[in-house]
Coordinates of C-alpha atoms in Angstrom, one line a residue:
M1 CA 0.0 0.0 0.0
K2 CA 1.3 3.5 -0.9
P3 CA 2.7 5.5 2.0
R4 CA 0.2 8.4 1.5
L5 CA -2.7 6.0 1.8
V6 CA -1.3 4.4 4.9
A7 CA -1.0 7.9 6.5
A8 CA -4.6 8.7 5.4
M9 CA -5.9 5.5 6.9
L10 CA -4.1 6.3 10.1
L11 CA -5.8 9.7 10.2
M12 CA -9.2 8.0 9.7
T13 CA -8.5 5.6 12.6
L14 CA -7.5 8.4 14.9
I15 CA -10.6 10.4 14.1
G16 CA -12.7 7.4 14.8
V17 CA -11.4 7.0 18.4
A18 CA -14.4 7.7 20.7
H19 CA -12.8 7.9 24.1
P20 CA -13.1 11.2 26.0
R21 CA -10.4 13.9 25.5
T22 CA -9.7 17.2 27.1
A23 CA -8.5 20.4 25.5
P24 CA -4.9 21.3 26.0
P25 CA -4.3 23.7 28.9
S26 CA -3.1 26.5 26.5
P27 CA -4.2 26.5 22.8
G28 CA -1.3 28.8 22.0
F29 CA -3.5 31.4 20.4
E30 CA -6.6 33.6 20.9
L31 CA -9.2 35.0 18.5
T32 CA -9.8 38.6 19.7
D33 CA -12.8 40.6 18.4
V34 CA -11.4 43.7 16.6
T35 CA -14.5 44.5 14.6
A36 CA -15.1 47.9 16.2
A37 CA -11.5 48.8 16.6
T38 CA -10.8 48.2 12.9
G39 CA -13.8 50.1 11.6
L40 CA -15.4 47.1 9.9
R41 CA -19.0 48.3 10.5
F42 CA -21.6 46.2 8.7
T43 CA -25.0 44.8 9.4
H44 CA -26.6 42.3 7.1
Y45 CA -30.1 43.2 5.7
N46 CA -32.2 40.2 4.9
G47 CA -35.5 42.0 4.1
A48 CA -37.4 39.9 6.7
S49 CA -40.8 41.3 7.6
G50 CA -42.8 38.3 8.6
R51 CA -43.4 36.8 5.2
K52 CA -40.8 34.1 5.9
Y53 CA -39.4 34.1 2.4
L54 CA -36.9 31.3 2.0
P55 CA -33.8 33.4 1.1
E56 CA -34.1 35.5 4.2
A57 CA -32.7 32.8 6.4
L58 CA -29.7 31.9 4.4
G59 CA -27.4 34.9 3.6
A60 CA -24.9 36.3 3.4
G61 CA -21.2 35.6 2.7
A62 CA -18.0 37.6 2.3
A63 CA -14.6 37.4 0.7
F64 CA -11.0 38.4 1.4
L65 CA -9.1 39.8 -1.7
D66 CA -6.5 42.3 -2.4
V67 CA -8.5 44.8 -4.5
D68 CA -5.8 47.3 -5.1
N69 CA -2.7 45.1 -5.2
D70 CA -1.1 46.8 -2.2
G71 CA -0.3 43.6 -0.4
W72 CA -3.1 44.0 2.2
Q73 CA -6.2 41.9 2.2
D74 CA -9.5 43.8 1.7
V75 CA -13.0 42.7 2.5
I76 CA -16.2 42.5 0.4
I77 CA -19.4 41.5 2.2
A78 CA -22.6 40.6 0.3
N79 CA -25.9 42.1 1.4
G80 CA -29.6 41.7 0.8
T81 CA -32.2 44.2 -0.2
E82 CA -35.9 44.7 0.0
W83 CA -38.4 42.5 -1.8
P84 CA -40.6 44.0 -4.6
G85 CA -43.3 46.3 -3.3
R86 CA -41.3 47.6 -0.4
T87 CA -38.7 50.4 -0.1
A88 CA -35.2 49.3 1.0
P89 CA -33.3 51.3 3.6
D90 CA -30.0 53.0 2.7
N91 CA -26.8 51.0 2.4
T92 CA -28.4 47.7 1.5
T93 CA -25.7 46.9 -1.1
A94 CA -22.5 44.9 -1.0
R95 CA -19.9 46.7 1.0
L96 CA -16.2 47.1 0.2
F97 CA -13.8 47.7 3.1
R98 CA -10.2 48.7 2.1
N99 CA -7.4 47.5 4.4
N100 CA -5.5 50.7 5.2
G101 CA -2.4 48.9 6.4
R102 CA -2.5 50.6 9.7
G103 CA -4.6 48.0 11.6
G104 CA -8.0 49.2 10.2
F105 CA -10.5 49.1 7.4
D106 CA -12.0 52.0 5.5
D107 CA -15.5 51.7 4.0
V108 CA -15.0 52.7 0.4
T109 CA -18.2 51.3 -1.0
A110 CA -19.6 54.7 -2.2
G111 CA -18.6 55.2 -5.8
S112 CA -16.8 51.9 -6.0
G113 CA -19.3 50.4 -8.5
L114 CA -20.2 47.7 -6.1
D115 CA -23.0 49.8 -4.5
V116 CA -25.7 48.2 -6.6
P117 CA -28.9 47.1 -4.9
M118 CA -29.4 43.3 -5.3
Y119 CA -30.4 40.4 -3.1
G120 CA -26.8 39.3 -2.7
M121 CA -25.8 35.9 -1.2
G122 CA -22.2 35.0 -1.9
V123 CA -18.9 36.5 -3.1
A124 CA -16.1 34.9 -5.2
A125 CA -13.1 36.8 -6.6
A126 CA -10.5 36.1 -9.2
D127 CA -8.7 37.8 -12.1
Y128 CA -10.7 36.4 -15.0
D129 CA -9.0 38.4 -17.7
N130 CA -5.4 38.1 -16.4
D131 CA -5.0 41.9 -16.3
G132 CA -3.5 41.9 -12.8
H133 CA -6.6 42.9 -10.9
D134 CA -9.0 40.6 -9.1
D135 CA -12.6 40.8 -10.3
V136 CA -15.7 40.0 -8.2
L137 CA -18.8 37.9 -8.7
V138 CA -21.7 38.5 -6.3
T139 CA -24.3 35.7 -6.4
A140 CA -27.9 36.6 -5.8
V141 CA -31.5 35.7 -5.7
G142 CA -32.4 36.8 -9.2
Q143 CA -29.5 38.1 -11.3
S144 CA -26.0 37.4 -10.0
R145 CA -23.5 40.2 -11.1
L146 CA -20.0 40.2 -12.3
F147 CA -17.9 43.3 -11.6
H148 CA -14.7 44.0 -13.5
N149 CA -11.9 45.6 -11.5
T150 CA -10.5 48.6 -13.4
G151 CA -7.5 48.8 -11.2
K152 CA -8.3 52.5 -10.4
G153 CA -10.4 51.9 -7.3
R154 CA -13.6 51.2 -9.2
F155 CA -15.6 48.2 -10.5
V156 CA -17.7 48.1 -13.6
D157 CA -20.8 45.8 -13.8
V158 CA -20.1 43.7 -16.9
T159 CA -22.7 41.0 -16.3
S160 CA -24.5 41.5 -19.6
R161 CA -21.4 42.2 -21.6
A162 CA -19.8 39.0 -20.2
G163 CA -22.7 36.8 -21.3
L164 CA -24.0 36.1 -17.8
G165 CA -27.2 38.2 -18.1
G166 CA -30.4 36.3 -18.2
H167 CA -29.1 33.5 -16.0
T168 CA -31.3 34.1 -13.0
G169 CA -32.0 31.9 -10.1
F170 CA -31.5 31.4 -6.4
S171 CA -27.7 31.4 -6.6
T172 CA -25.6 30.7 -3.5
S173 CA -21.9 29.8 -3.5
A174 CA -19.5 30.1 -6.4
V175 CA -16.0 29.1 -7.3
W176 CA -13.5 30.2 -10.0
I177 CA -11.8 27.2 -11.5
D178 CA -9.6 26.7 -14.6
F179 CA -11.3 23.4 -15.4
D180 CA -9.8 23.1 -18.9
R181 CA -6.3 24.4 -17.8
D182 CA -6.2 26.9 -20.7
G183 CA -4.8 29.7 -18.5
L184 CA -8.2 31.4 -18.0
V185 CA -10.4 30.9 -15.0
D186 CA -13.9 29.6 -15.6
L187 CA -16.9 30.1 -13.3
F188 CA -19.1 27.6 -11.4
I189 CA -22.2 28.9 -9.7
C190 CA -24.3 26.9 -7.3
N191 CA -28.1 27.2 -7.5
Y192 CA -30.4 26.2 -4.6
V193 CA -34.0 25.7 -5.5
R194 CA -36.6 27.2 -8.0
W195 CA -38.0 29.9 -5.8
T196 CA -39.4 33.4 -6.5
P197 CA -41.6 35.7 -4.4
E198 CA -44.4 34.9 -6.7
S199 CA -44.0 31.1 -6.3
D200 CA -43.5 31.2 -2.5
I201 CA -45.3 28.4 -0.6
F202 CA -47.0 28.7 2.8
C203 CA -45.3 26.4 5.3
S204 CA -46.2 26.2 9.0
A205 CA -44.7 24.3 11.9
D206 CA -47.9 24.7 14.0
G207 CA -50.5 24.8 11.3
T208 CA -51.2 28.5 11.9
R209 CA -48.2 30.7 11.7
K210 CA -46.0 30.8 8.6
S211 CA -42.5 29.4 9.0
Y212 CA -39.5 29.0 6.7
C213 CA -40.1 26.1 4.3
T214 CA -37.6 23.3 4.1
P215 CA -36.1 22.8 0.7
E216 CA -38.3 19.8 0.0
A217 CA -41.1 22.3 -0.6
Y218 CA -39.5 23.4 -3.9
P219 CA -38.0 21.7 -6.9
G220 CA -34.2 21.7 -7.3
A221 CA -32.2 23.7 -9.8
T222 CA -29.1 22.9 -11.8
S223 CA -25.8 24.7 -11.0
W224 CA -24.0 26.4 -13.9
L225 CA -20.6 26.2 -15.4
F226 CA -19.4 29.1 -17.6
R227 CA -16.3 28.7 -19.7
N228 CA -14.1 31.7 -20.1
K229 CA -13.7 32.4 -23.8
G230 CA -10.7 34.8 -23.3
N231 CA -12.4 37.8 -24.9
G232 CA -14.2 39.1 -21.8
T233 CA -17.1 36.8 -22.3
F234 CA -18.3 33.4 -21.0
E235 CA -20.3 30.6 -22.5
D236 CA -22.7 28.3 -20.6
V237 CA -21.2 24.8 -20.9
T238 CA -23.2 23.2 -18.1
A239 CA -24.8 20.5 -20.3
T240 CA -21.8 19.7 -22.5
A241 CA -19.6 19.5 -19.5
G242 CA -21.9 16.8 -17.9
L243 CA -23.0 19.1 -15.0
L244 CA -26.7 19.6 -15.9
D245 CA -28.7 18.3 -12.8
P246 CA -32.1 19.9 -12.0
T247 CA -32.4 17.7 -8.9
S248 CA -29.6 19.4 -7.0
K249 CA -30.1 21.9 -4.2
A250 CA -26.6 23.3 -4.0
L251 CA -25.4 25.5 -1.2
G252 CA -21.6 24.9 -0.9
V253 CA -18.8 24.1 -3.3
T254 CA -15.1 23.4 -3.0
M255 CA -12.4 22.6 -5.6
L256 CA -10.1 19.7 -5.0
D257 CA -8.0 17.2 -6.9
Y258 CA -9.1 14.0 -5.1
D259 CA -7.6 11.6 -7.7
R260 CA -4.3 13.4 -8.0
D261 CA -4.4 13.5 -11.8
G262 CA -3.7 17.3 -12.0
W263 CA -7.2 18.2 -13.2
P264 CA -9.3 20.2 -10.7
D265 CA -12.5 18.4 -9.5
L266 CA -15.6 19.8 -7.8
F267 CA -17.4 18.8 -4.7
V268 CA -20.9 20.2 -4.1
A269 CA -22.8 20.2 -0.8
N270 CA -26.5 19.7 -1.4
D271 CA -29.4 20.3 0.9
T272 CA -31.6 17.2 1.3
Q273 CA -30.2 15.8 -1.9
P274 CA -27.1 13.6 -2.3
N275 CA -23.8 15.5 -2.4
K276 CA -22.0 15.5 -5.7
L277 CA -18.4 14.8 -6.6
Y278 CA -17.6 15.8 -10.2
R279 CA -14.5 14.2 -11.5
N280 CA -12.7 16.2 -14.2
T281 CA -11.9 13.9 -17.1
G282 CA -9.5 16.4 -18.7
S283 CA -11.5 16.3 -21.9
G284 CA -13.9 19.2 -21.1
R285 CA -16.3 16.9 -19.2
F286 CA -17.0 15.9 -15.6
V287 CA -18.3 12.6 -14.4
E288 CA -20.4 12.5 -11.2
T289 CA -18.8 9.9 -8.8
A290 CA -19.9 10.9 -5.3
L291 CA -21.8 7.6 -4.6
E292 CA -18.8 5.5 -5.8
A293 CA -16.4 7.6 -3.7
G294 CA -18.5 7.4 -0.6
L295 CA -19.3 11.2 -0.4
A296 CA -22.9 11.3 -1.4
F297 CA -24.6 10.3 1.8
S298 CA -24.1 10.0 5.6
E299 CA -22.7 6.8 7.0
D300 CA -26.2 5.4 7.3
G301 CA -27.1 6.2 3.7
R302 CA -29.1 9.3 4.1
A303 CA -29.0 12.5 2.1
R304 CA -28.4 15.3 4.7
A305 CA -28.9 19.0 4.6
G306 CA -25.4 20.0 3.3
M307 CA -24.6 23.7 3.8
G308 CA -20.9 24.5 3.7
T309 CA -17.9 22.5 2.6
D310 CA -14.1 22.5 2.4
A311 CA -11.4 20.1 1.3
A312 CA -7.7 19.9 2.4
D313 CA -4.9 17.6 3.3
L314 CA -5.3 17.0 7.0
D315 CA -2.5 14.6 7.7
N316 CA 0.2 15.8 5.3
S317 CA -0.3 12.7 3.2
G318 CA -1.1 14.6 0.0
V319 CA -4.7 13.3 -0.1
P320 CA -7.5 15.8 0.7
S321 CA -10.2 15.1 3.2
V322 CA -13.7 16.7 2.8
V323 CA -15.9 18.4 5.4
V324 CA -19.6 19.2 5.0
T325 CA -21.7 21.1 7.5
N326 CA -25.3 19.8 8.0
F327 CA -28.6 20.6 9.7
S328 CA -29.2 20.3 13.5
G329 CA -29.6 16.7 14.4
E330 CA -27.5 15.4 11.6
M331 CA -23.9 16.3 12.7
L332 CA -21.0 17.3 10.6
G333 CA -19.6 15.0 7.9
L334 CA -15.9 14.5 7.8
Y335 CA -14.9 12.3 4.9
T336 CA -11.4 10.9 5.1
P337 CA -9.7 8.8 2.3
T338 CA -9.5 5.1 2.8
T339 CA -8.2 3.7 -0.5
A340 CA -7.5 5.6 -3.8
G341 CA -10.6 7.6 -4.7
H342 CA -12.7 6.3 -1.8
Y343 CA -13.8 8.0 1.4
A344 CA -15.5 7.2 4.7
D345 CA -17.4 9.5 7.0
R346 CA -15.7 9.2 10.4
A347 CA -17.5 12.0 12.3
A348 CA -20.3 9.7 13.6
H349 CA -17.8 7.8 15.9
S350 CA -15.8 10.7 17.1
D351 CA -15.9 13.8 19.3
L352 CA -16.5 15.8 16.1
G353 CA -19.8 14.1 15.6
R354 CA -20.9 14.4 19.2
A355 CA -20.0 18.1 19.3
T356 CA -21.9 18.9 16.1
R357 CA -25.0 16.7 16.6
L358 CA -27.3 19.6 17.7
T359 CA -25.7 22.6 16.0
L360 CA -26.7 23.8 12.5
G361 CA -23.5 24.4 10.6
F362 CA -22.9 26.8 7.8
G363 CA -19.5 28.3 7.0
C364 CA -16.4 26.0 7.6
F365 CA -12.8 25.9 6.6
F366 CA -9.5 24.2 7.3
F367 CA -6.7 26.5 8.4
D368 CA -3.6 26.2 10.6
A369 CA -4.7 28.4 13.5
D370 CA -1.6 27.9 15.6
L371 CA 1.0 27.4 12.8
D372 CA 2.0 24.0 14.0
G373 CA 1.9 22.5 10.5
L374 CA -1.5 20.7 11.0
L375 CA -4.8 22.1 9.7
D376 CA -7.5 22.8 12.2
L377 CA -11.2 23.1 11.4
L378 CA -13.5 26.1 12.1
V379 CA -17.3 25.7 11.9
V380 CA -19.8 28.5 12.4
N381 CA -23.4 27.8 13.4
G382 CA -26.8 29.3 13.6
H383 CA -30.4 28.2 13.1
I384 CA -32.8 29.4 10.4
D385 CA -35.8 30.5 12.4
D386 CA -35.8 32.7 15.5
G387 CA -39.0 31.1 16.8
L388 CA -37.7 27.6 16.6
R389 CA -37.0 25.6 19.8
N390 CA -37.0 21.8 20.4
A391 CA -38.9 20.2 23.2
G392 CA -35.9 19.9 25.4
G393 CA -34.7 23.5 24.8
R394 CA -31.4 22.4 23.5
V395 CA -31.6 23.9 20.0
N396 CA -31.3 27.7 19.8
Y397 CA -31.5 30.3 17.1
A398 CA -28.0 31.7 18.0
E399 CA -25.4 29.0 18.4
P400 CA -21.7 29.0 19.4
P401 CA -19.0 28.1 16.8
H402 CA -16.6 25.2 16.9
L403 CA -12.9 25.3 16.5
F404 CA -11.5 21.8 16.3
H405 CA -7.8 21.7 17.0
N406 CA -5.9 19.1 15.1
S407 CA -3.5 17.2 17.4
G408 CA -2.1 14.7 14.9
G409 CA -5.5 13.4 13.9
Q410 CA -7.4 13.9 17.2
F411 CA -9.7 16.9 16.9
V412 CA -10.7 18.7 20.1
D413 CA -13.2 21.6 20.2
I414 CA -11.3 24.5 21.8
A415 CA -13.7 27.4 20.8
R416 CA -14.3 28.4 24.5
E417 CA -10.6 28.4 25.3
I418 CA -9.6 30.9 22.5
G419 CA -11.9 33.8 23.3
A420 CA -15.2 34.6 24.9
D421 CA -16.3 36.9 22.1
F422 CA -15.5 34.3 19.5
A423 CA -17.3 31.6 21.4
A424 CA -20.5 33.7 22.0
P425 CA -23.6 32.3 20.3
K426 CA -24.4 33.9 16.9
V427 CA -26.7 33.4 13.9
A428 CA -23.6 32.8 11.8
R429 CA -23.5 32.1 8.1
G430 CA -20.3 32.9 6.2
A431 CA -16.7 32.4 7.3
A432 CA -13.4 33.2 5.8
F433 CA -9.8 33.7 6.9
A434 CA -6.8 35.9 5.9
D435 CA -3.7 37.4 7.4
I436 CA -5.1 40.9 7.7
D437 CA -2.1 42.4 9.4
L438 CA 0.8 40.5 7.7
D439 CA 2.1 39.1 10.9
G440 CA 2.0 35.5 9.6
D441 CA -1.0 34.1 11.5
L442 CA -4.5 33.8 10.1
D443 CA -7.4 36.0 11.2
V444 CA -11.1 35.2 10.9
L445 CA -14.2 36.9 9.5
V446 CA -17.7 35.6 10.4
T447 CA -20.9 37.0 8.9
T448 CA -24.3 36.7 10.6
N449 CA -27.8 36.6 9.2
G450 CA -29.6 39.9 9.9
G451 CA -26.8 41.0 12.1
P452 CA -23.2 42.3 12.2
A453 CA -20.0 40.9 10.7
H454 CA -17.4 39.9 13.3
L455 CA -13.6 40.2 12.6
Y456 CA -11.2 38.3 14.9
R457 CA -7.5 38.9 15.1
N458 CA -5.4 35.9 15.8
Q459 CA -3.2 36.6 18.8
L460 CA -0.6 33.8 18.6
S461 CA 1.2 33.1 21.9
A462 CA 2.9 29.9 20.9
P463 CA 6.5 30.4 19.5
N464 CA 5.4 29.0 16.1
R465 CA 6.4 30.5 12.8
A466 CA 5.3 30.3 9.2
V467 CA 6.1 31.1 5.6
R468 CA 3.6 32.7 3.3
L469 CA 3.4 32.3 -0.5
S470 CA 1.7 34.4 -3.2
L471 CA 1.7 32.7 -6.6
R472 CA 1.6 34.4 -9.9
G473 CA 0.9 32.5 -13.1
S474 CA 2.3 33.3 -16.6
R475 CA 1.3 30.3 -18.7
S476 CA -1.3 29.5 -16.0
N477 CA -4.0 31.8 -14.9
R478 CA -2.6 34.9 -13.2
D479 CA -3.9 34.0 -9.8
A480 CA -2.5 30.4 -10.1
I481 CA -5.8 29.0 -9.1
G482 CA -5.4 25.2 -9.2
A483 CA -1.7 25.3 -8.4
R484 CA -0.7 22.5 -5.9
V485 CA 2.1 23.6 -3.6
R486 CA 4.2 21.2 -1.4
V487 CA 6.6 22.4 1.2
R488 CA 9.0 20.0 3.0
V489 CA 9.3 20.7 6.7
G490 CA 11.7 18.1 8.2
S491 CA 10.4 14.7 7.1
S492 CA 6.8 16.0 6.4
W493 CA 5.4 17.4 3.2
L494 CA 2.7 20.1 3.7
T495 CA 0.3 20.4 0.8
R496 CA -1.9 23.3 -0.1
L497 CA -4.1 24.2 -3.2
V498 CA -4.6 27.7 -4.5
R499 CA -8.3 28.1 -4.8
T500 CA -11.3 30.3 -4.5
G501 CA -14.7 29.5 -2.9
S502 CA -15.2 26.8 -0.2
S503 CA -16.8 27.5 3.2
Y504 CA -20.3 28.8 2.7
L505 CA -21.0 31.8 0.3
S506 CA -17.5 33.0 1.1
Q507 CA -13.9 33.0 0.1
S508 CA -10.7 33.1 2.0
E509 CA -7.5 34.8 0.8
L510 CA -5.5 33.3 -2.1
P511 CA -2.0 33.5 -0.5
L512 CA -1.0 30.3 1.2
T513 CA 0.3 29.9 4.7
F514 CA 2.5 27.0 5.9
G515 CA 2.9 26.7 9.6
L516 CA 6.4 25.5 10.6
G517 CA 6.0 25.0 14.3
Q518 CA 9.2 26.2 15.9
R519 CA 11.4 25.4 12.9
S520 CA 13.5 28.1 11.3
G521 CA 12.4 27.3 7.8
A522 CA 11.4 24.8 5.2
E523 CA 13.9 22.7 3.3
E524 CA 12.3 22.9 -0.2
M525 CA 9.1 23.7 -2.1
I526 CA 7.6 22.1 -5.2
V527 CA 4.9 24.0 -7.2
E528 CA 2.8 22.1 -9.7
W529 CA 1.3 24.8 -11.9
P530 CA -2.1 24.4 -13.7
S531 CA -0.2 24.6 -17.0
G532 CA 1.5 21.3 -16.1
K533 CA 4.9 22.9 -15.4
Q534 CA 6.6 21.8 -12.1
E535 CA 9.2 23.9 -10.4
K536 CA 11.4 23.3 -7.3
T537 CA 12.8 26.0 -5.1
G538 CA 15.4 25.8 -2.4
P539 CA 15.1 26.6 1.3
L540 CA 12.4 29.1 2.6
T541 CA 13.1 31.1 5.8
A542 CA 10.5 31.3 8.5
G543 CA 8.9 34.7 9.0
R544 CA 9.0 35.6 5.3
F545 CA 6.3 36.3 2.6
Y546 CA 7.4 35.1 -0.8
T547 CA 6.1 35.8 -4.2
I548 CA 6.5 32.9 -6.6
T549 CA 6.2 33.6 -10.4
E550 CA 5.7 30.8 -12.8
G551 CA 8.9 30.1 -14.8
R552 CA 11.0 32.5 -12.6
G553 CA 10.8 31.1 -9.1
I554 CA 11.0 33.5 -6.1
T555 CA 10.7 37.0 -7.5
A556 CA 10.1 38.9 -4.2
N557 CA 10.1 38.4 -0.5
Q558 CA 9.5 40.5 2.6
P559 CA 9.5 40.0 6.3
L560 CA 6.3 39.2 8.2
H561 CA 5.6 41.9 10.8
R562 CA 5.5 39.7 13.9
Q563 CA 8.1 37.1 12.8

């Protein structure tokens, strides 16, 4: 058996251990609420007025991106608006917060071109025309919109010009992916159900008062794949690519290469329908293989209410695991590789499963919170109806998050140990991470439904260090989306994939962070570019932020502020 599969099976076994464990006495970091101190003032508007329209309970997400190429991660947060027949209050548009590099954010929405009223849901950003500036897609109920970054502090709505106009639906998460590896990023947009205000159905939990419907009340809707034609326009290739599926009810999507063939695959989290794993054949088509791979259902064969998702190499074996957040009573799904191309859900027999049995998870992501070289798991929670309680009073509208610390395959929820503000109950939806202050550790943004966004700065007390990498494609797409990077730290190979999307309606930063523990550096790095080119680079020094350019190796580096 190959060594990477042995390591993956060891991880699966460790996760499956069900004996009680206690959190370490000191997690080595804290997540401190700096929302007010940084000026990130935002309150989500969902338009709720008692009519219980389905989209009101599900938004909204956010994205980290470097809008102006100054090296600092900025923030865009999606926002809702009012339903037809009612007047929306002011400032119900997506909001753009520029990182001023002095520890704060400035609201520069006005005049940015993003201040367009729409019922926004999610955000995904990438440089689709390779002009050096990241563009923004905001998914929506109705018409999702594509905004081109002019590089002069403004965005231009190019939805119709790009060929996306007329594709309307209940769109949720999205991901930019160069599925044909032609050097241009393409666009995959998740759609939930076929719903409009006019087709809204009366649902009731008590037979009298209206409540939010479950997705079973509405027919599903196919997600879309748009191929980038290279002239500023996109063509709908959903059917020809093998992705047409009107039964899906998609909320989350992540990109991965689960079969290690170099072609990016897609995993889609579906709500009350089987999850989908689309294997990229490399010929312009995808084949759906979730059932064969063991990712379609729960361990007992049920389709759960999938919300958010992420995929990453948890045990440094080179093989990605997959996480899916689900509804209250269903617990989280953590699918770990068993044999090549096959997975098993191990959450049900672990502390992960017990901790998430009652919470309703939305945003989630893997990240190295303490820079020890192992990826941890953050999950944010919140119910969908403020009037919902179960008979025992154990299910609440606002719910605390989980942060599962990875101790070599054993995951322990340390959310309460890393900050009282972070652990406070919220009606959370989106979640993303970025190094907002260039100090080497990863900070966290959480959005809430009908409430404020929360920004948490990572205060690392452990003496751990990191290297950070920003990749620039030349033959590959400019953002190097799809690049697989391996860094050797001692005898271990740490693997990361450059990608957009993941989590729920949200996107984390594109630069990669490799925790080194207390080591002074990494011995070597291998980059597998989407173009097929492979490059090796010599030692990397801890506490540095490197720029890697395809065909040229390291083209810039700078010190991280803390390290």
